[in-house]
Amino acid sequence: MTIRVLIADDQELVRAGLRMILNAQDDIEVIGEAADGQEAVDLAQSLRPDVCLFDIRMPRLDGIEATRILAGAGVAKPLAVVVITTFDLDEYVYGALRAGARGFLLKDAGAALLGQAIRAAAAGDALIAPNVTVRLLESFAAHSESDAVPAAPTEPLTAREEDVLATVARGLSNSEIAGELHITLSTVKTHLASLMTKLGVRNRVEIAIWALARRRER
């Protein structure tokens, strides 16, 4: 299946570059472009793309607020959003993740990682640039708006789920988890799905945040 993507960035040259990179991949198609956040929200609500790729700094409405409108808590039919920016600033990552983003990348991430982030978001997963993953997740957990102990799992975690939980908190990808734990990719995905259900979270980013918050409380 072709993944339909909406791009939002206030710089025309950046949009053109992103469009060229994404359209060059066989399973991805750019179906729309927006030059500001409000236009991005309007287009996203009418086109219903599989993934929205939003810059943070945009006129009228920034990328974080646009993400909150389309993917935030309480949105009936949330869209998948990946935030891409030039600035490696913690405040941007905190805002993007709290707003419901499924990915966070820097604009120098490269075509391969960009494609991976789009595919992960379309599949209901999440990807953050590897060079910032662990630091950002730890900082996010440390600066969480709530100091409460994370909610207990609805069911006890198995020993293998605890193993997977620990690797996700370290920022490992599915393939890296499979290699380290000597299990198949499909088994990794099964454990991740079970963790999301038991922990009441939406994606691997929230799994990692839960794990880091629990570690902080121990």
PDB file of C-alpha atoms in Angstrom:
ATOM      1  CA  MET A   1       0.000   0.000   0.000  1.00  0.00           C
ATOM      2  CA  THR A   2       1.153   3.544  -0.744  1.00  0.00           C
ATOM      3  CA  ILE A   3       1.566   5.815   2.291  1.00  0.00           C
ATOM      4  CA  ARG A   4      -0.062   9.192   1.623  1.00  0.00           C
ATOM      5  CA  VAL A   5       1.859  12.097   3.156  1.00  0.00           C
ATOM      6  CA  LEU A   6       1.057  15.762   3.770  1.00  0.00           C
ATOM      7  CA  ILE A   7       4.052  18.105   4.117  1.00  0.00           C
ATOM      8  CA  ALA A   8       3.943  21.415   6.021  1.00  0.00           C
ATOM      9  CA  ASP A   9       6.906  23.821   6.036  1.00  0.00           C
ATOM     10  CA  ASP A  10       7.032  27.571   5.467  1.00  0.00           C
ATOM     11  CA  GLN A  11      10.089  27.288   3.203  1.00  0.00           C
ATOM     12  CA  GLU A  12       9.294  26.345  -0.378  1.00  0.00           C
ATOM     13  CA  LEU A  13      12.749  24.890  -1.014  1.00  0.00           C
ATOM     14  CA  VAL A  14      12.457  22.637   2.034  1.00  0.00           C
ATOM     15  CA  ARG A  15       9.046  21.394   0.903  1.00  0.00           C
ATOM     16  CA  ALA A  16      10.445  20.706  -2.555  1.00  0.00           C
ATOM     17  CA  GLY A  17      13.354  18.745  -1.088  1.00  0.00           C
ATOM     18  CA  LEU A  18      11.122  16.684   1.186  1.00  0.00           C
ATOM     19  CA  ARG A  19       8.700  16.026  -1.661  1.00  0.00           C
ATOM     20  CA  MET A  20      11.518  14.842  -3.914  1.00  0.00           C
ATOM     21  CA  ILE A  21      12.951  12.526  -1.228  1.00  0.00           C
ATOM     22  CA  LEU A  22       9.596  10.996  -0.338  1.00  0.00           C
ATOM     23  CA  ASN A  23       8.223  10.620  -3.851  1.00  0.00           C
ATOM     24  CA  ALA A  24      11.421   8.795  -4.816  1.00  0.00           C
ATOM     25  CA  GLN A  25      10.438   5.977  -2.432  1.00  0.00           C
ATOM     26  CA  ASP A  26       8.166   3.379  -4.006  1.00  0.00           C
ATOM     27  CA  ASP A  27       5.700   3.120  -1.129  1.00  0.00           C
ATOM     28  CA  ILE A  28       5.316   6.834  -0.298  1.00  0.00           C
ATOM     29  CA  GLU A  29       3.407   9.599  -2.106  1.00  0.00           C
ATOM     30  CA  VAL A  30       3.140  13.283  -1.183  1.00  0.00           C
ATOM     31  CA  ILE A  31      -0.516  14.260  -1.660  1.00  0.00           C
ATOM     32  CA  GLY A  32      -0.416  17.822  -0.383  1.00  0.00           C
ATOM     33  CA  GLU A  33       1.724  20.701   0.855  1.00  0.00           C
ATOM     34  CA  ALA A  34       1.091  23.569   3.248  1.00  0.00           C
ATOM     35  CA  ALA A  35       3.099  26.730   3.893  1.00  0.00           C
ATOM     36  CA  ASP A  36       1.769  27.379   7.407  1.00  0.00           C
ATOM     37  CA  GLY A  37       0.233  25.532  10.318  1.00  0.00           C
ATOM     38  CA  GLN A  38      -3.367  26.575   9.792  1.00  0.00           C
ATOM     39  CA  GLU A  39      -3.269  25.536   6.152  1.00  0.00           C
ATOM     40  CA  ALA A  40      -1.714  22.232   7.285  1.00  0.00           C
ATOM     41  CA  VAL A  41      -4.586  21.562   9.694  1.00  0.00           C
ATOM     42  CA  ASP A  42      -7.195  22.440   7.075  1.00  0.00           C
ATOM     43  CA  LEU A  43      -5.588  20.212   4.436  1.00  0.00           C
ATOM     44  CA  ALA A  44      -5.068  17.355   6.881  1.00  0.00           C
ATOM     45  CA  GLN A  45      -8.701  17.411   7.933  1.00  0.00           C
ATOM     46  CA  SER A  46      -9.902  17.367   4.314  1.00  0.00           C
ATOM     47  CA  LEU A  47      -7.336  14.995   2.761  1.00  0.00           C
ATOM     48  CA  ARG A  48      -6.917  12.630   5.755  1.00  0.00           C
ATOM     49  CA  PRO A  49      -3.326  11.638   4.870  1.00  0.00           C
ATOM     50  CA  ASP A  50      -1.760   8.540   6.388  1.00  0.00           C
ATOM     51  CA  VAL A  51       1.063  10.677   7.816  1.00  0.00           C
ATOM     52  CA  CYS A  52       1.571  14.419   8.329  1.00  0.00           C
ATOM     53  CA  LEU A  53       5.152  15.712   8.198  1.00  0.00           C
ATOM     54  CA  PHE A  54       5.248  19.054  10.029  1.00  0.00           C
ATOM     55  CA  ASP A  55       7.954  21.624  10.645  1.00  0.00           C
ATOM     56  CA  ILE A  56       7.796  23.274  14.080  1.00  0.00           C
ATOM     57  CA  ARG A  57       8.337  26.942  13.231  1.00  0.00           C
ATOM     58  CA  MET A  58       5.532  28.001  10.903  1.00  0.00           C
ATOM     59  CA  PRO A  59       3.350  31.128  10.547  1.00  0.00           C
ATOM     60  CA  ARG A  60      -0.192  31.419  11.929  1.00  0.00           C
ATOM     61  CA  LEU A  61       0.001  28.090  13.770  1.00  0.00           C
ATOM     62  CA  ASP A  62       3.198  26.295  14.779  1.00  0.00           C
ATOM     63  CA  GLY A  63       3.770  22.616  14.159  1.00  0.00           C
ATOM     64  CA  ILE A  64       3.240  21.606  17.780  1.00  0.00           C
ATOM     65  CA  GLU A  65      -0.179  23.259  18.011  1.00  0.00           C
ATOM     66  CA  ALA A  66      -1.118  21.813  14.607  1.00  0.00           C
ATOM     67  CA  THR A  67      -0.096  18.388  15.920  1.00  0.00           C
ATOM     68  CA  ARG A  68      -2.196  18.858  19.058  1.00  0.00           C
ATOM     69  CA  ILE A  69      -5.267  19.710  16.988  1.00  0.00           C
ATOM     70  CA  LEU A  70      -4.851  16.662  14.758  1.00  0.00           C
ATOM     71  CA  ALA A  71      -3.384  14.069  17.115  1.00  0.00           C
ATOM     72  CA  GLY A  72      -3.709  15.277  20.684  1.00  0.00           C
ATOM     73  CA  ALA A  73      -5.520  13.679  23.583  1.00  0.00           C
ATOM     74  CA  GLY A  74      -9.250  13.587  23.013  1.00  0.00           C
ATOM     75  CA  VAL A  75      -9.093  13.807  19.215  1.00  0.00           C
ATOM     76  CA  ALA A  76     -11.713  11.360  17.957  1.00  0.00           C
ATOM     77  CA  LYS A  77      -9.849  10.255  14.836  1.00  0.00           C
ATOM     78  CA  PRO A  78      -6.217  11.268  15.354  1.00  0.00           C
ATOM     79  CA  LEU A  79      -3.810  11.478  12.454  1.00  0.00           C
ATOM     80  CA  ALA A  80      -0.218  10.290  12.520  1.00  0.00           C
ATOM     81  CA  VAL A  81       2.195  13.214  12.739  1.00  0.00           C
ATOM     82  CA  VAL A  82       5.979  13.273  12.401  1.00  0.00           C
ATOM     83  CA  VAL A  83       7.675  16.512  13.449  1.00  0.00           C
ATOM     84  CA  ILE A  84      10.821  17.546  11.601  1.00  0.00           C
ATOM     85  CA  THR A  85      12.958  20.516  12.567  1.00  0.00           C
ATOM     86  CA  THR A  86      16.376  22.123  12.255  1.00  0.00           C
ATOM     87  CA  PHE A  87      16.616  22.680  16.000  1.00  0.00           C
ATOM     88  CA  ASP A  88      17.655  19.969  18.464  1.00  0.00           C
ATOM     89  CA  LEU A  89      15.946  21.604  21.438  1.00  0.00           C
ATOM     90  CA  ASP A  90      14.403  19.652  24.307  1.00  0.00           C
ATOM     91  CA  GLU A  91      11.456  22.029  24.564  1.00  0.00           C
ATOM     92  CA  TYR A  92      10.475  21.225  20.997  1.00  0.00           C
ATOM     93  CA  VAL A  93      10.607  17.495  21.613  1.00  0.00           C
ATOM     94  CA  TYR A  94       8.616  17.762  24.846  1.00  0.00           C
ATOM     95  CA  GLY A  95       5.976  19.798  23.056  1.00  0.00           C
ATOM     96  CA  ALA A  96       5.806  17.494  20.049  1.00  0.00           C
ATOM     97  CA  LEU A  97       5.472  14.315  22.110  1.00  0.00           C
ATOM     98  CA  ARG A  98       2.905  15.817  24.476  1.00  0.00           C
ATOM     99  CA  ALA A  99       0.941  17.021  21.467  1.00  0.00           C
ATOM    100  CA  GLY A 100       0.742  13.459  20.118  1.00  0.00           C
ATOM    101  CA  ALA A 101       3.533  13.270  17.533  1.00  0.00           C
ATOM    102  CA  ARG A 102       4.663   9.786  16.508  1.00  0.00           C
ATOM    103  CA  GLY A 103       8.108  10.860  15.433  1.00  0.00           C
ATOM    104  CA  PHE A 104      10.708  13.566  15.824  1.00  0.00           C
ATOM    105  CA  LEU A 105      13.529  14.082  13.329  1.00  0.00           C
ATOM    106  CA  LEU A 106      16.123  16.682  12.508  1.00  0.00           C
ATOM    107  CA  LYS A 107      16.169  17.935   8.924  1.00  0.00           C
ATOM    108  CA  ASP A 108      19.630  16.489   8.389  1.00  0.00           C
ATOM    109  CA  ALA A 109      18.413  12.977   9.236  1.00  0.00           C
ATOM    110  CA  GLY A 110      18.733  11.751   5.652  1.00  0.00           C
ATOM    111  CA  ALA A 111      16.392  10.063   3.205  1.00  0.00           C
ATOM    112  CA  ALA A 112      16.582   6.576   4.733  1.00  0.00           C
ATOM    113  CA  LEU A 113      15.683   7.663   8.273  1.00  0.00           C
ATOM    114  CA  LEU A 114      12.967   9.979   6.991  1.00  0.00           C
ATOM    115  CA  GLY A 115      11.382   7.078   5.139  1.00  0.00           C
ATOM    116  CA  GLN A 116      11.638   4.891   8.233  1.00  0.00           C
ATOM    117  CA  ALA A 117       9.908   7.532  10.356  1.00  0.00           C
ATOM    118  CA  ILE A 118       7.067   7.870   7.835  1.00  0.00           C
ATOM    119  CA  ARG A 119       6.590   4.097   7.650  1.00  0.00           C
ATOM    120  CA  ALA A 120       6.726   3.730  11.437  1.00  0.00           C
ATOM    121  CA  ALA A 121       4.098   6.435  11.931  1.00  0.00           C
ATOM    122  CA  ALA A 122       1.841   4.910   9.280  1.00  0.00           C
ATOM    123  CA  ALA A 123       2.097   1.555  11.050  1.00  0.00           C
ATOM    124  CA  GLY A 124       1.122   3.068  14.402  1.00  0.00           C
ATOM    125  CA  ASP A 125       4.677   3.001  15.720  1.00  0.00           C
ATOM    126  CA  ALA A 126       6.979   5.882  16.598  1.00  0.00           C
ATOM    127  CA  LEU A 127      10.523   6.849  15.705  1.00  0.00           C
ATOM    128  CA  ILE A 128      12.796   9.516  17.107  1.00  0.00           C
ATOM    129  CA  ALA A 129      16.169  10.342  15.558  1.00  0.00           C
ATOM    130  CA  PRO A 130      18.691   7.881  17.070  1.00  0.00           C
ATOM    131  CA  ASN A 131      21.215  10.605  17.859  1.00  0.00           C
ATOM    132  CA  VAL A 132      18.776  12.197  20.303  1.00  0.00           C
ATOM    133  CA  THR A 133      16.509   9.317  21.364  1.00  0.00           C
ATOM    134  CA  VAL A 134      17.851   8.287  24.750  1.00  0.00           C
ATOM    135  CA  ARG A 135      18.733  11.783  25.962  1.00  0.00           C
ATOM    136  CA  LEU A 136      15.379  13.168  24.924  1.00  0.00           C
ATOM    137  CA  LEU A 137      13.360  10.340  26.431  1.00  0.00           C
ATOM    138  CA  GLU A 138      15.231  10.602  29.721  1.00  0.00           C
ATOM    139  CA  SER A 139      14.807  14.375  29.772  1.00  0.00           C
ATOM    140  CA  PHE A 140      11.137  14.054  28.871  1.00  0.00           C
ATOM    141  CA  ALA A 141      10.557  11.620  31.710  1.00  0.00           C
ATOM    142  CA  ALA A 142      12.486  13.814  34.164  1.00  0.00           C
ATOM    143  CA  HIS A 143      10.509  16.914  33.198  1.00  0.00           C
ATOM    144  CA  SER A 144       7.121  15.238  33.052  1.00  0.00           C
ATOM    145  CA  GLU A 145       4.261  17.511  34.068  1.00  0.00           C
ATOM    146  CA  SER A 146       3.149  14.888  36.571  1.00  0.00           C
ATOM    147  CA  ASP A 147       5.296  13.619  39.424  1.00  0.00           C
ATOM    148  CA  ALA A 148       2.870  10.788  40.093  1.00  0.00           C
ATOM    149  CA  VAL A 149       3.992   7.189  39.976  1.00  0.00           C
ATOM    150  CA  PRO A 150       3.140   5.762  36.538  1.00  0.00           C
ATOM    151  CA  ALA A 151      -0.057   3.744  36.483  1.00  0.00           C
ATOM    152  CA  ALA A 152       0.443   0.066  37.220  1.00  0.00           C
ATOM    153  CA  PRO A 153       0.009  -2.354  34.297  1.00  0.00           C
ATOM    154  CA  THR A 154      -3.474  -3.777  33.900  1.00  0.00           C
ATOM    155  CA  GLU A 155      -1.819  -7.204  34.054  1.00  0.00           C
ATOM    156  CA  PRO A 156       1.630  -8.200  35.346  1.00  0.00           C
ATOM    157  CA  LEU A 157       4.375  -8.025  32.741  1.00  0.00           C
ATOM    158  CA  THR A 158       6.045 -11.264  31.753  1.00  0.00           C
ATOM    159  CA  ALA A 159       9.813 -11.665  32.078  1.00  0.00           C
ATOM    160  CA  ARG A 160      10.231 -11.301  28.326  1.00  0.00           C
ATOM    161  CA  GLU A 161       8.040  -8.187  28.261  1.00  0.00           C
ATOM    162  CA  GLU A 162      10.287  -6.718  30.966  1.00  0.00           C
ATOM    163  CA  ASP A 163      13.282  -7.460  28.714  1.00  0.00           C
ATOM    164  CA  VAL A 164      11.626  -5.730  25.760  1.00  0.00           C
ATOM    165  CA  LEU A 165      10.590  -2.821  27.980  1.00  0.00           C
ATOM    166  CA  ALA A 166      14.198  -2.258  29.016  1.00  0.00           C
ATOM    167  CA  THR A 167      15.467  -2.270  25.426  1.00  0.00           C
ATOM    168  CA  VAL A 168      12.790   0.180  24.286  1.00  0.00           C
ATOM    169  CA  ALA A 169      13.792   2.532  27.110  1.00  0.00           C
ATOM    170  CA  ARG A 170      17.341   2.433  25.736  1.00  0.00           C
ATOM    171  CA  GLY A 171      16.099   3.583  22.328  1.00  0.00           C
ATOM    172  CA  LEU A 172      16.689   0.320  20.448  1.00  0.00           C
ATOM    173  CA  SER A 173      14.841  -0.318  17.187  1.00  0.00           C
ATOM    174  CA  ASN A 174      12.756  -3.449  16.588  1.00  0.00           C
ATOM    175  CA  SER A 175      15.563  -5.111  14.649  1.00  0.00           C
ATOM    176  CA  GLU A 176      18.089  -4.249  17.370  1.00  0.00           C
ATOM    177  CA  ILE A 177      15.768  -5.655  20.037  1.00  0.00           C
ATOM    178  CA  ALA A 178      15.333  -8.844  18.021  1.00  0.00           C
ATOM    179  CA  GLY A 179      19.090  -9.242  17.694  1.00  0.00           C
ATOM    180  CA  GLU A 180      19.865  -8.555  21.341  1.00  0.00           C
ATOM    181  CA  LEU A 181      17.131 -10.804  22.730  1.00  0.00           C
ATOM    182  CA  HIS A 182      17.512 -13.463  20.018  1.00  0.00           C
ATOM    183  CA  ILE A 183      13.859 -13.363  18.990  1.00  0.00           C
ATOM    184  CA  THR A 184      12.100 -12.684  15.691  1.00  0.00           C
ATOM    185  CA  LEU A 185      10.811  -9.292  14.552  1.00  0.00           C
ATOM    186  CA  SER A 186       7.244 -10.582  14.686  1.00  0.00           C
ATOM    187  CA  THR A 187       7.790 -11.642  18.299  1.00  0.00           C
ATOM    188  CA  VAL A 188       9.141  -8.176  19.121  1.00  0.00           C
ATOM    189  CA  LYS A 189       6.022  -6.612  17.621  1.00  0.00           C
ATOM    190  CA  THR A 190       3.806  -8.987  19.589  1.00  0.00           C
ATOM    191  CA  HIS A 191       5.496  -8.020  22.849  1.00  0.00           C
ATOM    192  CA  LEU A 192       5.269  -4.312  21.996  1.00  0.00           C
ATOM    193  CA  ALA A 193       1.544  -4.647  21.292  1.00  0.00           C
ATOM    194  CA  SER A 194       1.068  -6.435  24.605  1.00  0.00           C
ATOM    195  CA  LEU A 195       3.042  -3.762  26.454  1.00  0.00           C
ATOM    196  CA  MET A 196       0.936  -0.990  24.923  1.00  0.00           C
ATOM    197  CA  THR A 197      -2.228  -2.757  26.037  1.00  0.00           C
ATOM    198  CA  LYS A 198      -1.034  -3.493  29.559  1.00  0.00           C
ATOM    199  CA  LEU A 199       0.495  -0.050  30.123  1.00  0.00           C
ATOM    200  CA  GLY A 200      -2.343   1.871  28.486  1.00  0.00           C
ATOM    201  CA  VAL A 201      -0.044   3.714  26.091  1.00  0.00           C
ATOM    202  CA  ARG A 202      -0.221   4.433  22.351  1.00  0.00           C
ATOM    203  CA  ASN A 203       3.275   3.806  20.976  1.00  0.00           C
ATOM    204  CA  ARG A 204       6.881   2.871  21.752  1.00  0.00           C
ATOM    205  CA  VAL A 205       7.764   6.429  22.787  1.00  0.00           C
ATOM    206  CA  GLU A 206       5.171   6.253  25.551  1.00  0.00           C
ATOM    207  CA  ILE A 207       6.405   2.768  26.483  1.00  0.00           C
ATOM    208  CA  ALA A 208       9.900   4.213  26.968  1.00  0.00           C
ATOM    209  CA  ILE A 209       8.595   7.165  28.970  1.00  0.00           C
ATOM    210  CA  TRP A 210       6.622   4.788  31.221  1.00  0.00           C
ATOM    211  CA  ALA A 211       9.715   2.662  31.799  1.00  0.00           C
ATOM    212  CA  LEU A 212      11.900   5.654  32.608  1.00  0.00           C
ATOM    213  CA  ALA A 213       9.279   7.129  34.942  1.00  0.00           C
ATOM    214  CA  ARG A 214       9.014   3.812  36.800  1.00  0.00           C
ATOM    215  CA  ARG A 215      12.792   3.632  37.106  1.00  0.00           C
ATOM    216  CA  ARG A 216      12.829   7.147  38.576  1.00  0.00           C
ATOM    217  CA  GLU A 217      10.248   6.152  41.203  1.00  0.00           C
ATOM    218  CA  ARG A 218      12.143   3.061  42.371  1.00  0.00           C
TER     219      ARG A 218
END
